[in-house]
């Protein structure tokens, strides 16, 4: 393989590229996720305003890792760094930055911090190579020239993507809608007629709020299109007549489903929806008018928060009504974790057998201590329910009639315990 970047084509330079820089490119590719997390951590310390929630952290890690893999691919083939193109996740984050009203200078600073970290990392690798100082110095000059060429091109592409999105955003209704949604959610907008006009969506109806997101998405996929499609499917399943969908970032979207008449309770379980791989949705409770527009969205956001804490124990669709206790009681991770351990003691042990016993007890209490109804929900024999409830009391070392309210709340929080612990 012959490099196409002219400085690499000189005899001595080509040998240094082949023997020293290409192995470094391979290591960048294999450690892209790790380096991306380091870069995002460094930027978070300097500019925390860029990361208002865990989702924005994840988006930027994915974007940065994709950019690092792009660096590795181009360096590996010796391509001209000025031909660099932005990865799909990086373009998505640049566009999302417009909607979040993040200054372009802040995004540019992000790129420079990442460049600084990568160059420090590459310098350490070059300095550790078993060659003489003259060869190390020559390799450093080549790598420095190549990296500055890449970063200059990447910054230009990012600025172009940002400005193009900004022009579109300023021309269409997205800007006005973003401001209206923010004002409604912050309760600065309280007039239903004015809110409806700003949103171009009638708030004087029955609403269900939803939040759709990806934990991760393939580099070349269009996340917002997939999320919009998923929200549309859920709206249809629940009987929505009108649907409002608004991006909340490159990997998250907000949705509101409305209808003239009340939503039927049976339609809110979402069991008929088959979501695309990786898509997860939190759904709030139905209500009427401007207050419901806000409250149902907040409920959906909290359903998403609990679903994230539950991890693999959560399904693709999480209803707020099913996790409301955990959402309300788990606002402070440290206090919630301490509460669960204090109330449940050894019943909070992190093994599947104990968790199965605790889950059975939770369902038993939710079903007003009916072992028949609990067995039906758990698809086990009623005698199995009785046996596990007895086991639970033995593990607790007390009757389930003692501090029954605390017990029910702690059991509701138990599935989220690993997620709560991870936040500490």
mmCIF file of C-alpha atoms in Angstrom:
data_model
loop_
_atom_site.group_PDB
_atom_site.id
_atom_site.type_symbol
_atom_site.label_atom_id
_atom_site.label_comp_id
_atom_site.label_asym_id
_atom_site.label_seq_id
_atom_site.Cartn_x
_atom_site.Cartn_y
_atom_site.Cartn_z
ATOM 1 C CA UNK A 1 0.000 0.000 0.000
ATOM 2 C CA UNK A 2 1.321 3.425 -0.981
ATOM 3 C CA UNK A 3 0.268 6.514 0.984
ATOM 4 C CA UNK A 4 -1.424 9.326 -0.935
ATOM 5 C CA UNK A 5 -0.365 12.189 1.358
ATOM 6 C CA UNK A 6 2.693 13.697 -0.287
ATOM 7 C CA UNK A 7 4.909 14.073 2.845
ATOM 8 C CA UNK A 8 4.436 10.330 3.547
ATOM 9 C CA UNK A 9 5.679 9.406 0.038
ATOM 10 C CA UNK A 10 9.284 10.383 0.680
ATOM 11 C CA UNK A 11 11.463 7.308 1.234
ATOM 12 C CA UNK A 12 12.394 7.792 4.892
ATOM 13 C CA UNK A 13 8.981 9.226 5.762
ATOM 14 C CA UNK A 14 7.139 6.307 4.145
ATOM 15 C CA UNK A 15 9.149 3.843 6.229
ATOM 16 C CA UNK A 16 8.333 5.734 9.456
ATOM 17 C CA UNK A 17 4.662 5.855 8.504
ATOM 18 C CA UNK A 18 4.611 2.142 7.725
ATOM 19 C CA UNK A 19 6.514 0.942 10.816
ATOM 20 C CA UNK A 20 5.473 3.500 13.474
ATOM 21 C CA UNK A 21 2.358 5.464 12.535
ATOM 22 C CA UNK A 22 0.225 2.679 11.061
ATOM 23 C CA UNK A 23 0.464 0.575 14.276
ATOM 24 C CA UNK A 24 -0.558 3.684 16.216
ATOM 25 C CA UNK A 25 -3.551 4.100 13.873
ATOM 26 C CA UNK A 26 -4.615 0.522 14.596
ATOM 27 C CA UNK A 27 -4.394 1.175 18.339
ATOM 28 C CA UNK A 28 -6.453 4.380 17.998
ATOM 29 C CA UNK A 29 -9.166 2.386 16.233
ATOM 30 C CA UNK A 30 -9.217 -0.341 18.898
ATOM 31 C CA UNK A 31 -9.264 2.161 21.783
ATOM 32 C CA UNK A 32 -11.553 4.771 20.232
ATOM 33 C CA UNK A 33 -14.324 4.326 22.828
ATOM 34 C CA UNK A 34 -11.870 4.620 25.738
ATOM 35 C CA UNK A 35 -10.202 7.721 24.305
ATOM 36 C CA UNK A 36 -13.594 9.260 23.549
ATOM 37 C CA UNK A 37 -14.695 8.837 27.162
ATOM 38 C CA UNK A 38 -11.493 10.524 28.331
ATOM 39 C CA UNK A 39 -12.039 13.425 25.949
ATOM 40 C CA UNK A 40 -15.656 13.919 27.002
ATOM 41 C CA UNK A 41 -14.656 13.748 30.670
ATOM 42 C CA UNK A 42 -12.050 16.463 30.112
ATOM 43 C CA UNK A 43 -14.522 18.700 28.272
ATOM 44 C CA UNK A 44 -17.218 18.153 30.944
ATOM 45 C CA UNK A 45 -14.855 19.544 33.569
ATOM 46 C CA UNK A 46 -14.193 22.629 31.453
ATOM 47 C CA UNK A 47 -17.669 23.201 29.969
ATOM 48 C CA UNK A 48 -20.353 21.330 31.964
ATOM 49 C CA UNK A 49 -23.071 23.395 30.235
ATOM 50 C CA UNK A 50 -22.585 21.230 27.134
ATOM 51 C CA UNK A 51 -23.807 18.162 29.021
ATOM 52 C CA UNK A 52 -27.219 18.882 30.594
ATOM 53 C CA UNK A 53 -28.120 15.185 30.990
ATOM 54 C CA UNK A 54 -26.640 11.666 30.685
ATOM 55 C CA UNK A 55 -28.005 11.370 27.147
ATOM 56 C CA UNK A 56 -25.894 14.299 25.930
ATOM 57 C CA UNK A 57 -22.812 12.638 27.450
ATOM 58 C CA UNK A 58 -23.559 9.413 25.565
ATOM 59 C CA UNK A 59 -24.171 11.283 22.306
ATOM 60 C CA UNK A 60 -20.825 13.053 22.522
ATOM 61 C CA UNK A 61 -18.935 9.882 23.425
ATOM 62 C CA UNK A 62 -20.419 8.158 20.350
ATOM 63 C CA UNK A 63 -19.613 11.161 18.151
ATOM 64 C CA UNK A 64 -16.042 11.493 19.434
ATOM 65 C CA UNK A 65 -15.366 7.757 19.080
ATOM 66 C CA UNK A 66 -16.598 7.868 15.472
ATOM 67 C CA UNK A 67 -14.261 10.806 14.742
ATOM 68 C CA UNK A 68 -11.324 8.954 16.294
ATOM 69 C CA UNK A 69 -12.028 5.899 14.162
ATOM 70 C CA UNK A 70 -12.100 8.208 11.138
ATOM 71 C CA UNK A 71 -8.666 9.538 12.130
ATOM 72 C CA UNK A 72 -7.391 5.980 12.456
ATOM 73 C CA UNK A 73 -8.787 4.905 9.076
ATOM 74 C CA UNK A 74 -7.242 7.849 7.207
ATOM 75 C CA UNK A 75 -3.891 7.570 8.979
ATOM 76 C CA UNK A 76 -3.808 3.823 8.336
ATOM 77 C CA UNK A 77 -4.016 4.312 4.557
ATOM 78 C CA UNK A 78 -1.844 7.430 4.549
ATOM 79 C CA UNK A 79 -4.610 9.585 3.101
ATOM 80 C CA UNK A 80 -4.457 13.362 2.785
ATOM 81 C CA UNK A 81 -5.907 14.660 6.097
ATOM 82 C CA UNK A 82 -7.455 17.625 4.292
ATOM 83 C CA UNK A 83 -9.890 15.198 2.651
ATOM 84 C CA UNK A 84 -11.415 14.313 6.033
ATOM 85 C CA UNK A 85 -15.211 14.180 6.226
ATOM 86 C CA UNK A 86 -17.341 14.289 9.379
ATOM 87 C CA UNK A 87 -18.878 11.032 10.603
ATOM 88 C CA UNK A 88 -22.682 10.781 10.755
ATOM 89 C CA UNK A 89 -22.806 10.977 14.598
ATOM 90 C CA UNK A 90 -20.548 14.047 14.560
ATOM 91 C CA UNK A 91 -22.779 15.803 12.027
ATOM 92 C CA UNK A 92 -25.802 14.872 14.157
ATOM 93 C CA UNK A 93 -24.246 16.378 17.289
ATOM 94 C CA UNK A 94 -23.328 19.556 15.394
ATOM 95 C CA UNK A 95 -26.929 19.877 14.180
ATOM 96 C CA UNK A 96 -28.285 19.118 17.657
ATOM 97 C CA UNK A 97 -26.012 21.855 19.015
ATOM 98 C CA UNK A 98 -27.954 24.381 16.953
ATOM 99 C CA UNK A 99 -31.274 23.267 18.439
ATOM 100 C CA UNK A 100 -29.807 23.354 21.940
ATOM 101 C CA UNK A 101 -28.448 26.837 21.196
ATOM 102 C CA UNK A 102 -24.892 25.825 22.018
ATOM 103 C CA UNK A 103 -22.445 28.470 20.711
ATOM 104 C CA UNK A 104 -20.292 27.404 17.780
ATOM 105 C CA UNK A 105 -17.196 28.442 19.745
ATOM 106 C CA UNK A 106 -18.026 25.851 22.410
ATOM 107 C CA UNK A 107 -18.282 23.079 19.813
ATOM 108 C CA UNK A 108 -14.969 24.183 18.288
ATOM 109 C CA UNK A 109 -13.375 24.072 21.721
ATOM 110 C CA UNK A 110 -14.589 20.490 22.078
ATOM 111 C CA UNK A 111 -12.704 19.517 18.896
ATOM 112 C CA UNK A 112 -9.533 21.241 20.056
ATOM 113 C CA UNK A 113 -9.602 19.537 23.465
ATOM 114 C CA UNK A 114 -10.021 16.165 21.767
ATOM 115 C CA UNK A 115 -7.149 16.985 19.398
ATOM 116 C CA UNK A 116 -4.968 17.926 22.368
ATOM 117 C CA UNK A 117 -5.737 14.680 24.178
ATOM 118 C CA UNK A 118 -5.143 12.549 21.063
ATOM 119 C CA UNK A 119 -1.867 14.277 20.310
ATOM 120 C CA UNK A 120 -0.634 13.740 23.885
ATOM 121 C CA UNK A 121 -1.570 10.084 23.581
ATOM 122 C CA UNK A 122 0.189 9.724 20.205
ATOM 123 C CA UNK A 123 3.288 11.514 21.511
ATOM 124 C CA UNK A 124 3.571 8.989 24.350
ATOM 125 C CA UNK A 125 3.339 6.134 21.832
ATOM 126 C CA UNK A 126 5.963 7.669 19.539
ATOM 127 C CA UNK A 127 8.305 8.371 22.451
ATOM 128 C CA UNK A 128 8.014 4.736 23.578
ATOM 129 C CA UNK A 129 9.010 3.277 20.198
ATOM 130 C CA UNK A 130 12.383 1.452 20.123
ATOM 131 C CA UNK A 131 14.044 3.772 17.596
ATOM 132 C CA UNK A 132 16.641 6.502 17.952
ATOM 133 C CA UNK A 133 15.779 10.083 18.807
ATOM 134 C CA UNK A 134 16.247 11.322 15.271
ATOM 135 C CA UNK A 135 13.621 8.876 13.995
ATOM 136 C CA UNK A 136 11.272 9.745 16.869
ATOM 137 C CA UNK A 137 11.653 13.452 16.080
ATOM 138 C CA UNK A 138 10.983 12.856 12.373
ATOM 139 C CA UNK A 139 7.915 10.751 13.204
ATOM 140 C CA UNK A 140 6.626 13.451 15.562
ATOM 141 C CA UNK A 141 6.979 16.109 12.857
ATOM 142 C CA UNK A 142 5.070 13.960 10.372
ATOM 143 C CA UNK A 143 2.339 13.119 12.861
ATOM 144 C CA UNK A 144 2.008 16.752 13.962
ATOM 145 C CA UNK A 145 1.683 18.026 10.405
ATOM 146 C CA UNK A 146 -0.823 15.317 9.512
ATOM 147 C CA UNK A 147 -2.932 15.858 12.672
ATOM 148 C CA UNK A 148 -3.098 19.636 12.243
ATOM 149 C CA UNK A 149 -4.212 19.133 8.660
ATOM 150 C CA UNK A 150 -6.941 16.747 9.810
ATOM 151 C CA UNK A 151 -8.189 18.983 12.633
ATOM 152 C CA UNK A 152 -8.234 22.046 10.372
ATOM 153 C CA UNK A 153 -10.374 20.161 7.838
ATOM 154 C CA UNK A 154 -12.649 18.689 10.520
ATOM 155 C CA UNK A 155 -13.239 22.086 12.112
ATOM 156 C CA UNK A 156 -14.168 23.544 8.723
ATOM 157 C CA UNK A 157 -16.610 20.682 8.051
ATOM 158 C CA UNK A 158 -18.162 21.021 11.516
ATOM 159 C CA UNK A 159 -18.584 24.759 11.108
ATOM 160 C CA UNK A 160 -20.202 24.236 7.700
ATOM 161 C CA UNK A 161 -22.627 21.642 9.142
ATOM 162 C CA UNK A 162 -23.459 23.911 12.081
ATOM 163 C CA UNK A 163 -24.057 27.009 9.959
ATOM 164 C CA UNK A 164 -26.122 25.123 7.382
ATOM 165 C CA UNK A 165 -28.344 23.707 10.125
ATOM 166 C CA UNK A 166 -28.566 27.105 11.810
ATOM 167 C CA UNK A 167 -29.834 28.748 8.630
ATOM 168 C CA UNK A 168 -32.520 26.111 8.189
ATOM 169 C CA UNK A 169 -33.444 26.258 11.872
ATOM 170 C CA UNK A 170 -33.815 30.014 11.817
ATOM 171 C CA UNK A 171 -35.954 29.901 8.677
ATOM 172 C CA UNK A 172 -38.494 27.323 9.754
ATOM 173 C CA UNK A 173 -40.819 26.748 12.667
ATOM 174 C CA UNK A 174 -38.393 24.581 14.618
ATOM 175 C CA UNK A 175 -36.919 27.563 16.438
ATOM 176 C CA UNK A 176 -40.320 28.887 17.475
ATOM 177 C CA UNK A 177 -41.492 25.431 18.485
ATOM 178 C CA UNK A 178 -38.372 24.806 20.564
ATOM 179 C CA UNK A 179 -38.911 28.065 22.428
ATOM 180 C CA UNK A 180 -42.591 27.292 22.966
ATOM 181 C CA UNK A 181 -41.869 23.812 24.338
ATOM 182 C CA UNK A 182 -39.198 25.166 26.664
ATOM 183 C CA UNK A 183 -41.559 27.882 27.917
ATOM 184 C CA UNK A 184 -44.391 25.413 28.518
ATOM 185 C CA UNK A 185 -42.181 22.915 30.347
ATOM 186 C CA UNK A 186 -40.694 25.690 32.502
ATOM 187 C CA UNK A 187 -44.227 27.095 33.122
ATOM 188 C CA UNK A 188 -43.335 30.450 31.594
ATOM 189 C CA UNK A 189 -46.077 29.907 29.036
ATOM 190 C CA UNK A 190 -49.480 29.475 30.710
ATOM 191 C CA UNK A 191 -51.918 30.648 28.043
ATOM 192 C CA UNK A 192 -53.398 27.655 26.115
ATOM 193 C CA UNK A 193 -54.403 29.669 23.051
ATOM 194 C CA UNK A 194 -51.027 31.360 22.688
ATOM 195 C CA UNK A 195 -49.214 28.075 23.336
ATOM 196 C CA UNK A 196 -51.258 26.329 20.630
ATOM 197 C CA UNK A 197 -50.423 29.051 18.131
ATOM 198 C CA UNK A 198 -46.706 28.938 18.941
ATOM 199 C CA UNK A 199 -46.596 25.149 18.743
ATOM 200 C CA UNK A 200 -48.915 24.855 15.738
ATOM 201 C CA UNK A 201 -50.474 22.087 17.796
ATOM 202 C CA UNK A 202 -53.732 22.312 19.741
ATOM 203 C CA UNK A 203 -53.081 21.893 23.459
ATOM 204 C CA UNK A 204 -56.797 22.024 24.329
ATOM 205 C CA UNK A 205 -57.087 18.272 23.888
ATOM 206 C CA UNK A 206 -56.287 15.064 25.753
ATOM 207 C CA UNK A 207 -52.534 14.323 25.702
ATOM 208 C CA UNK A 208 -50.058 11.542 26.367
ATOM 209 C CA UNK A 209 -46.384 12.523 26.527
ATOM 210 C CA UNK A 210 -43.585 10.199 25.419
ATOM 211 C CA UNK A 211 -39.796 10.233 25.205
ATOM 212 C CA UNK A 212 -37.965 7.964 22.746
ATOM 213 C CA UNK A 213 -34.245 7.366 22.818
ATOM 214 C CA UNK A 214 -31.377 5.158 21.772
ATOM 215 C CA UNK A 215 -28.815 3.898 24.261
ATOM 216 C CA UNK A 216 -26.571 3.646 21.222
ATOM 217 C CA UNK A 217 -26.980 3.750 17.457
ATOM 218 C CA UNK A 218 -24.930 2.649 14.477
ATOM 219 C CA UNK A 219 -22.551 5.278 13.085
ATOM 220 C CA UNK A 220 -24.266 5.498 9.702
ATOM 221 C CA UNK A 221 -27.903 5.380 10.799
ATOM 222 C CA UNK A 222 -30.395 8.238 11.007
ATOM 223 C CA UNK A 223 -31.395 8.136 14.650
ATOM 224 C CA UNK A 224 -34.045 10.851 14.529
ATOM 225 C CA UNK A 225 -35.935 9.179 11.682
ATOM 226 C CA UNK A 226 -36.050 5.889 13.577
ATOM 227 C CA UNK A 227 -37.202 7.605 16.775
ATOM 228 C CA UNK A 228 -39.890 9.572 14.938
ATOM 229 C CA UNK A 229 -41.160 6.393 13.302
ATOM 230 C CA UNK A 230 -41.285 4.632 16.681
ATOM 231 C CA UNK A 231 -43.208 7.486 18.303
ATOM 232 C CA UNK A 232 -45.639 7.497 15.390
ATOM 233 C CA UNK A 233 -46.268 3.769 15.880
ATOM 234 C CA UNK A 234 -46.907 4.205 19.609
ATOM 235 C CA UNK A 235 -49.254 7.128 18.928
ATOM 236 C CA UNK A 236 -51.241 5.035 16.479
ATOM 237 C CA UNK A 237 -51.398 2.087 18.867
ATOM 238 C CA UNK A 238 -52.665 4.314 21.672
ATOM 239 C CA UNK A 239 -55.283 5.990 19.523
ATOM 240 C CA UNK A 240 -53.604 9.354 18.995
ATOM 241 C CA UNK A 241 -55.291 11.527 16.394
ATOM 242 C CA UNK A 242 -52.540 14.158 16.268
ATOM 243 C CA UNK A 243 -48.853 13.647 16.963
ATOM 244 C CA UNK A 244 -46.199 16.260 17.764
ATOM 245 C CA UNK A 245 -42.593 15.060 17.569
ATOM 246 C CA UNK A 246 -39.612 17.225 18.458
ATOM 247 C CA UNK A 247 -35.896 16.317 18.628
ATOM 248 C CA UNK A 248 -34.334 16.459 22.066
ATOM 249 C CA UNK A 249 -30.820 15.658 20.807
ATOM 250 C CA UNK A 250 -29.286 13.370 18.207
ATOM 251 C CA UNK A 251 -30.326 10.237 20.132
ATOM 252 C CA UNK A 252 -33.545 11.362 21.826
ATOM 253 C CA UNK A 253 -36.937 12.668 20.665
ATOM 254 C CA UNK A 254 -39.979 14.044 22.516
ATOM 255 C CA UNK A 255 -43.490 13.143 21.464
ATOM 256 C CA UNK A 256 -47.025 14.169 22.352
ATOM 257 C CA UNK A 257 -50.102 12.234 21.210
ATOM 258 C CA UNK A 258 -53.459 13.952 21.409
ATOM 259 C CA UNK A 259 -57.106 13.229 20.718
ATOM 260 C CA UNK A 260 -60.427 14.985 21.205
ATOM 261 C CA UNK A 261 -61.787 12.338 23.573
ATOM 262 C CA UNK A 262 -60.106 10.670 26.525
ATOM 263 C CA UNK A 263 -57.538 7.944 25.928
ATOM 264 C CA UNK A 264 -58.853 4.493 26.832
ATOM 265 C CA UNK A 265 -56.940 2.810 29.652
ATOM 266 C CA UNK A 266 -56.489 -0.410 27.683
ATOM 267 C CA UNK A 267 -54.778 1.425 24.828
ATOM 268 C CA UNK A 268 -51.955 2.660 27.026
ATOM 269 C CA UNK A 269 -50.080 -0.605 27.544
ATOM 270 C CA UNK A 270 -48.305 -0.479 24.184
ATOM 271 C CA UNK A 271 -48.252 -4.274 23.907
ATOM 272 C CA UNK A 272 -49.037 -4.167 20.186
ATOM 273 C CA UNK A 273 -46.006 -2.029 19.312
ATOM 274 C CA UNK A 274 -42.939 -3.710 17.841
ATOM 275 C CA UNK A 275 -40.128 -1.192 18.181
ATOM 276 C CA UNK A 276 -36.970 -1.202 16.080
ATOM 277 C CA UNK A 277 -33.879 -2.673 17.691
ATOM 278 C CA UNK A 278 -32.309 -0.294 20.195
ATOM 279 C CA UNK A 279 -35.291 2.084 20.446
ATOM 280 C CA UNK A 280 -36.692 2.620 23.949
ATOM 281 C CA UNK A 281 -39.709 4.710 24.913
ATOM 282 C CA UNK A 282 -41.003 6.155 28.170
ATOM 283 C CA UNK A 283 -44.703 7.029 28.301
ATOM 284 C CA UNK A 284 -46.494 9.403 30.685
ATOM 285 C CA UNK A 285 -50.092 9.369 31.885
ATOM 286 C CA UNK A 286 -52.962 10.907 29.903
ATOM 287 C CA UNK A 287 -54.513 14.219 30.823
ATOM 288 C CA UNK A 288 -56.215 17.286 29.394
ATOM 289 C CA UNK A 289 -54.926 20.666 28.353
ATOM 290 C CA UNK A 290 -51.711 22.604 28.805
ATOM 291 C CA UNK A 291 -51.005 21.175 32.252
ATOM 292 C CA UNK A 292 -51.215 17.620 30.907
ATOM 293 C CA UNK A 293 -48.911 18.557 28.001
ATOM 294 C CA UNK A 294 -46.270 19.441 30.577
ATOM 295 C CA UNK A 295 -46.962 16.831 33.264
ATOM 296 C CA UNK A 296 -47.201 13.867 30.927
ATOM 297 C CA UNK A 297 -43.859 14.847 29.384
ATOM 298 C CA UNK A 298 -42.272 15.059 32.839
ATOM 299 C CA UNK A 299 -43.712 11.648 33.670
ATOM 300 C CA UNK A 300 -42.350 10.189 30.431
ATOM 301 C CA UNK A 301 -38.932 11.691 31.210
ATOM 302 C CA UNK A 302 -38.991 10.077 34.638
ATOM 303 C CA UNK A 303 -40.079 6.765 33.111
ATOM 304 C CA UNK A 304 -37.009 7.049 30.896
ATOM 305 C CA UNK A 305 -34.805 7.790 33.919
ATOM 306 C CA UNK A 306 -36.055 4.708 35.765
ATOM 307 C CA UNK A 307 -35.791 2.548 32.626
ATOM 308 C CA UNK A 308 -32.151 3.598 32.339
ATOM 309 C CA UNK A 309 -31.579 2.642 35.987
ATOM 310 C CA UNK A 310 -33.252 -0.726 35.415
ATOM 311 C CA UNK A 311 -31.016 -1.509 32.451
ATOM 312 C CA UNK A 312 -31.650 -5.019 31.127
ATOM 313 C CA UNK A 313 -34.521 -5.447 33.610
ATOM 314 C CA UNK A 314 -36.542 -2.874 31.660
ATOM 315 C CA UNK A 315 -38.462 -3.548 28.467
ATOM 316 C CA UNK A 316 -38.432 -1.436 25.331
ATOM 317 C CA UNK A 317 -41.516 0.528 26.496
ATOM 318 C CA UNK A 318 -41.797 1.806 30.062
ATOM 319 C CA UNK A 319 -45.009 3.374 31.389
ATOM 320 C CA UNK A 320 -44.735 5.908 34.162
ATOM 321 C CA UNK A 321 -47.651 4.319 35.987
ATOM 322 C CA UNK A 322 -45.606 1.119 36.366
ATOM 323 C CA UNK A 323 -42.525 2.850 37.792
ATOM 324 C CA UNK A 324 -44.045 5.886 39.513
ATOM 325 C CA UNK A 325 -43.022 4.793 43.009
ATOM 326 C CA UNK A 326 -39.439 4.168 41.917
ATOM 327 C CA UNK A 327 -39.399 7.497 40.035
ATOM 328 C CA UNK A 328 -40.658 9.479 43.024
ATOM 329 C CA UNK A 329 -38.612 7.656 45.663
ATOM 330 C CA UNK A 330 -35.421 7.362 43.625
ATOM 331 C CA UNK A 331 -34.714 11.035 42.997
ATOM 332 C CA UNK A 332 -31.688 10.978 45.299
ATOM 333 C CA UNK A 333 -29.592 7.942 44.375
ATOM 334 C CA UNK A 334 -27.606 7.809 47.616
ATOM 335 C CA UNK A 335 -30.644 8.070 49.898
ATOM 336 C CA UNK A 336 -32.655 5.634 47.775
ATOM 337 C CA UNK A 337 -29.906 3.009 47.845
ATOM 338 C CA UNK A 338 -29.466 3.377 51.592
ATOM 339 C CA UNK A 339 -33.251 3.087 52.088
ATOM 340 C CA UNK A 340 -33.472 -0.151 50.071
ATOM 341 C CA UNK A 341 -30.627 -1.784 51.983
ATOM 342 C CA UNK A 342 -31.995 -0.635 55.353
ATOM 343 C CA UNK A 343 -35.506 -1.923 54.730
ATOM 344 C CA UNK A 344 -34.729 -5.106 52.793
ATOM 345 C CA UNK A 345 -31.404 -6.078 54.296
ATOM 346 C CA UNK A 346 -30.309 -9.449 52.840
ATOM 347 C CA UNK A 347 -33.382 -9.489 50.577
ATOM 348 C CA UNK A 348 -31.583 -6.859 48.489
ATOM 349 C CA UNK A 349 -28.742 -9.285 47.703
ATOM 350 C CA UNK A 350 -27.474 -9.118 44.117
ATOM 351 C CA UNK A 351 -28.252 -12.658 42.940
ATOM 352 C CA UNK A 352 -31.048 -13.965 40.734
ATOM 353 C CA UNK A 353 -32.520 -16.385 43.276
ATOM 354 C CA UNK A 354 -32.984 -13.708 45.937
ATOM 355 C CA UNK A 355 -34.215 -11.199 43.362
ATOM 356 C CA UNK A 356 -36.842 -13.699 42.187
ATOM 357 C CA UNK A 357 -38.074 -14.116 45.770
ATOM 358 C CA UNK A 358 -38.204 -10.321 46.246
ATOM 359 C CA UNK A 359 -40.039 -9.831 42.947
ATOM 360 C CA UNK A 360 -42.640 -12.400 43.942
ATOM 361 C CA UNK A 361 -43.190 -10.633 47.265
ATOM 362 C CA UNK A 362 -43.572 -7.294 45.474
ATOM 363 C CA UNK A 363 -46.225 -8.659 43.100
ATOM 364 C CA UNK A 364 -47.961 -10.418 46.002
ATOM 365 C CA UNK A 365 -48.290 -7.111 47.866
ATOM 366 C CA UNK A 366 -49.380 -5.256 44.717
ATOM 367 C CA UNK A 367 -52.143 -7.831 44.223
ATOM 368 C CA UNK A 368 -53.484 -7.180 47.719
ATOM 369 C CA UNK A 369 -51.900 -10.408 49.009
ATOM 370 C CA UNK A 370 -53.800 -12.613 46.596
ATOM 371 C CA UNK A 371 -51.563 -15.552 45.754
ATOM 372 C CA UNK A 372 -53.892 -16.500 42.865
ATOM 373 C CA UNK A 373 -53.619 -13.129 41.131
ATOM 374 C CA UNK A 374 -49.891 -12.940 41.875
ATOM 375 C CA UNK A 375 -49.404 -16.417 40.405
ATOM 376 C CA UNK A 376 -51.290 -15.390 37.282
ATOM 377 C CA UNK A 377 -49.056 -12.362 36.780
ATOM 378 C CA UNK A 378 -45.892 -14.345 37.420
ATOM 379 C CA UNK A 379 -47.088 -17.415 35.453
ATOM 380 C CA UNK A 380 -46.300 -19.764 38.332
ATOM 381 C CA UNK A 381 -48.364 -22.019 40.623
ATOM 382 C CA UNK A 382 -50.046 -20.322 43.645
ATOM 383 C CA UNK A 383 -48.114 -22.686 45.941
ATOM 384 C CA UNK A 384 -44.899 -21.287 44.479
ATOM 385 C CA UNK A 385 -46.029 -17.801 45.455
ATOM 386 C CA UNK A 386 -46.734 -18.939 49.020
ATOM 387 C CA UNK A 387 -43.356 -20.659 49.243
ATOM 388 C CA UNK A 388 -41.460 -17.613 48.006
ATOM 389 C CA UNK A 389 -43.349 -15.236 50.308
ATOM 390 C CA UNK A 390 -42.373 -17.471 53.243
ATOM 391 C CA UNK A 391 -38.799 -17.425 51.979
ATOM 392 C CA UNK A 392 -38.888 -13.635 51.817
ATOM 393 C CA UNK A 393 -40.025 -13.379 55.431
ATOM 394 C CA UNK A 394 -37.239 -15.725 56.510
ATOM 395 C CA UNK A 395 -34.637 -13.652 54.644
ATOM 396 C CA UNK A 396 -36.060 -10.430 56.054
ATOM 397 C CA UNK A 397 -36.129 -11.884 59.527
ATOM 398 C CA UNK A 398 -39.542 -10.374 60.227
ATOM 399 C CA UNK A 399 -43.157 -10.465 59.136
ATOM 400 C CA UNK A 400 -44.163 -8.607 55.983
ATOM 401 C CA UNK A 401 -46.798 -6.885 58.129
ATOM 402 C CA UNK A 402 -44.018 -4.872 59.793
ATOM 403 C CA UNK A 403 -43.425 -1.457 58.163
ATOM 404 C CA UNK A 404 -45.449 -2.617 55.173
ATOM 405 C CA UNK A 405 -45.370 0.788 53.412
ATOM 406 C CA UNK A 406 -41.582 1.034 53.621
ATOM 407 C CA UNK A 407 -41.371 -2.571 52.432
ATOM 408 C CA UNK A 408 -43.540 -1.917 49.362
ATOM 409 C CA UNK A 409 -41.547 1.182 48.406
ATOM 410 C CA UNK A 410 -38.193 -0.573 48.875
ATOM 411 C CA UNK A 411 -39.367 -3.489 46.718
ATOM 412 C CA UNK A 412 -40.446 -1.041 44.006
ATOM 413 C CA UNK A 413 -36.945 0.487 44.065
ATOM 414 C CA UNK A 414 -35.094 -2.840 44.195
ATOM 415 C CA UNK A 415 -34.890 -3.484 40.392
ATOM 416 C CA UNK A 416 -33.241 -0.073 39.985
ATOM 417 C CA UNK A 417 -30.644 -0.732 42.710
ATOM 418 C CA UNK A 418 -27.731 -1.553 40.344
ATOM 419 C CA UNK A 419 -28.402 1.656 38.406
ATOM 420 C CA UNK A 420 -28.680 3.712 41.594
ATOM 421 C CA UNK A 421 -25.385 2.276 42.864
ATOM 422 C CA UNK A 422 -23.661 3.066 39.565
ATOM 423 C CA UNK A 423 -24.561 6.760 39.934
ATOM 424 C CA UNK A 424 -22.791 7.091 43.277
#
